[in-house]
Tab-separated table of C-alpha atoms in Angstrom:
chain	number	residue	atom	x	y	z
A	311	GLN	CA	-8.745	3.860	9.247
A	312	LEU	CA	-7.525	6.095	6.682
A	313	HIS	CA	-6.178	8.406	9.633
A	314	GLU	CA	-4.350	5.707	11.516
A	315	ALA	CA	-2.579	4.905	8.286
A	316	PHE	CA	-1.613	8.300	7.842
A	317	VAL	CA	-0.097	8.561	11.030
A	318	VAL	CA	1.900	5.036	10.779
A	319	VAL	CA	3.044	6.147	7.165
A	320	ARG	CA	3.868	9.697	8.717
A	321	SER	CA	5.831	8.173	11.500
A	322	ALA	CA	7.925	5.882	9.314
A	323	ILE	CA	8.578	8.647	6.830
A	324	GLU	CA	10.204	10.675	9.964
A	325	ALA	CA	12.119	7.933	11.256
A	326	GLY	CA	13.472	7.336	7.758
A	327	GLU	CA	11.821	4.149	7.416
A	328	PRO	CA	9.969	2.763	4.357
A	329	ALA	CA	6.125	1.764	4.728
A	330	VAL	CA	4.151	-0.866	3.093
A	331	ILE	CA	0.046	-0.697	3.074
A	332	VAL	CA	-1.573	-4.046	3.130
A	333	VAL	CA	-5.187	-4.109	1.463
A	334	ASN	CA	-7.758	-6.470	0.634
A	335	ALA	CA	-7.307	-6.804	-3.343
A	336	PRO	CA	-11.128	-7.505	-4.033
A	337	ASP	CA	-12.017	-4.476	-1.771
A	338	LEU	CA	-9.544	-2.494	-3.987
A	339	LEU	CA	-11.597	-3.399	-7.197
A	340	GLY	CA	-14.804	-2.632	-5.381
A	341	GLN	CA	-16.102	-6.061	-5.431
A	342	GLY	CA	-17.065	-5.838	-1.339
A	343	SER	CA	-18.947	-3.112	0.285
A	344	LEU	CA	-19.119	0.533	-0.568
A	345	GLU	CA	-16.964	1.302	2.636
A	346	ASP	CA	-14.562	-1.365	1.942
A	347	ALA	CA	-14.048	-0.221	-1.405
A	348	ALA	CA	-13.517	3.544	-0.546
A	349	LEU	CA	-10.992	2.395	2.311
A	350	ALA	CA	-8.743	0.304	0.105
A	351	THR	CA	-8.686	2.877	-2.803
A	352	GLY	CA	-7.909	5.540	-0.002
A	353	LEU	CA	-5.229	3.616	1.155
A	354	VAL	CA	-3.987	3.212	-2.042
A	355	GLY	CA	-4.401	7.014	-2.713
A	356	LEU	CA	-2.428	8.013	0.614
A	357	MET	CA	0.712	5.637	-0.779
A	358	ARG	CA	0.595	7.685	-4.469
A	359	ALA	CA	0.232	10.867	-2.878
A	360	THR	CA	2.742	10.255	-0.256
A	361	THR	CA	5.005	8.867	-2.840
A	362	PHE	CA	4.571	11.714	-5.392
A	363	GLU	CA	5.309	14.321	-2.494
A	364	GLY	CA	8.210	12.784	-1.439
A	365	GLY	CA	9.819	10.693	-4.296
A	366	SER	CA	12.770	13.006	-4.630
A	367	LYS	CA	13.077	13.016	-0.958
A	368	GLY	CA	13.591	9.166	-0.549
A	369	TRP	CA	10.169	8.337	0.999
A	370	HIS	CA	9.245	4.680	0.006
A	371	VAL	CA	5.587	3.649	0.295
A	372	ASN	CA	3.852	0.546	-1.281
A	373	VAL	CA	0.663	-1.393	-1.228
A	374	VAL	CA	0.369	-4.910	-1.101
A	375	ALA	CA	-3.182	-6.487	-2.217
A	376	ILE	CA	-3.906	-9.888	-0.832
A	377	ASP	CA	-6.382	-12.414	-0.727
A	378	PRO	CA	-9.029	-12.004	2.154
A	379	GLY	CA	-7.791	-14.399	5.222
A	380	THR	CA	-4.438	-14.687	4.008
A	381	ASP	CA	-1.130	-12.808	5.429
A	382	PRO	CA	1.456	-11.411	2.594
A	383	PRO	CA	4.483	-13.360	2.381
A	384	ALA	CA	7.272	-11.953	4.663
A	385	ALA	CA	9.881	-11.993	1.591
A	386	VAL	CA	7.353	-9.872	-0.397
A	387	LEU	CA	7.225	-7.273	2.341
A	388	GLN	CA	10.763	-7.197	2.784
A	389	ALA	CA	10.854	-6.422	-0.776
A	390	ALA	CA	8.245	-3.835	-0.704
A	391	ARG	CA	10.364	-2.350	1.848
A	392	GLU	CA	13.679	-2.699	0.777
A	393	ILE	CA	13.887	-2.598	-3.223
A	394	ALA	CA	14.992	1.111	-3.457
A	395	SER	CA	13.568	1.226	-7.086
A	396	LEU	CA	9.896	0.084	-5.946
A	397	LYS	CA	8.135	2.809	-4.785
A	398	GLY	CA	4.511	3.833	-5.144
A	399	GLN	CA	3.378	0.283	-6.418
A	400	VAL	CA	0.651	-2.137	-5.964
A	401	LEU	CA	2.019	-5.408	-5.468
A	402	ASN	CA	-0.991	-7.604	-6.167
A	403	LEU	CA	-0.634	-11.023	-4.438
A	404	SER	CA	-4.431	-12.035	-5.117
A	405	ALA	CA	-4.914	-15.326	-7.090
A	406	GLY	CA	-8.143	-14.202	-8.371
A	407	GLN	CA	-7.321	-10.804	-9.295
A	408	VAL	CA	-4.031	-11.249	-11.017
A	409	GLY	CA	-3.467	-8.443	-13.696
A	410	LYS	CA	-6.478	-6.278	-12.695
A	411	VAL	CA	-4.657	-3.942	-10.873
A	412	ILE	CA	-1.863	-1.896	-12.934
A	413	PRO	CA	0.010	0.952	-11.137
């Protein structure tokens, strides 16, 4: 799944498009299985490394963390893609995790 995410993010960057990675918020904090936590934090690492390497080149990648079984609101996905100053951020939409993930 990490490789698949890398390929999708790389394709977006090559096309000059922003990328938004969606993760399960409890997994991001290690509240799920070890494997799920590794995946969620690996995806955040992918976003941060990409932003660090390409920030000056205009690469635009963010993470949206959501509650299990929910979908991120379209307005949040749009903001994560379109707000130019919003790069390399974890946008935590989880009702139970508010304030626990700080970029």
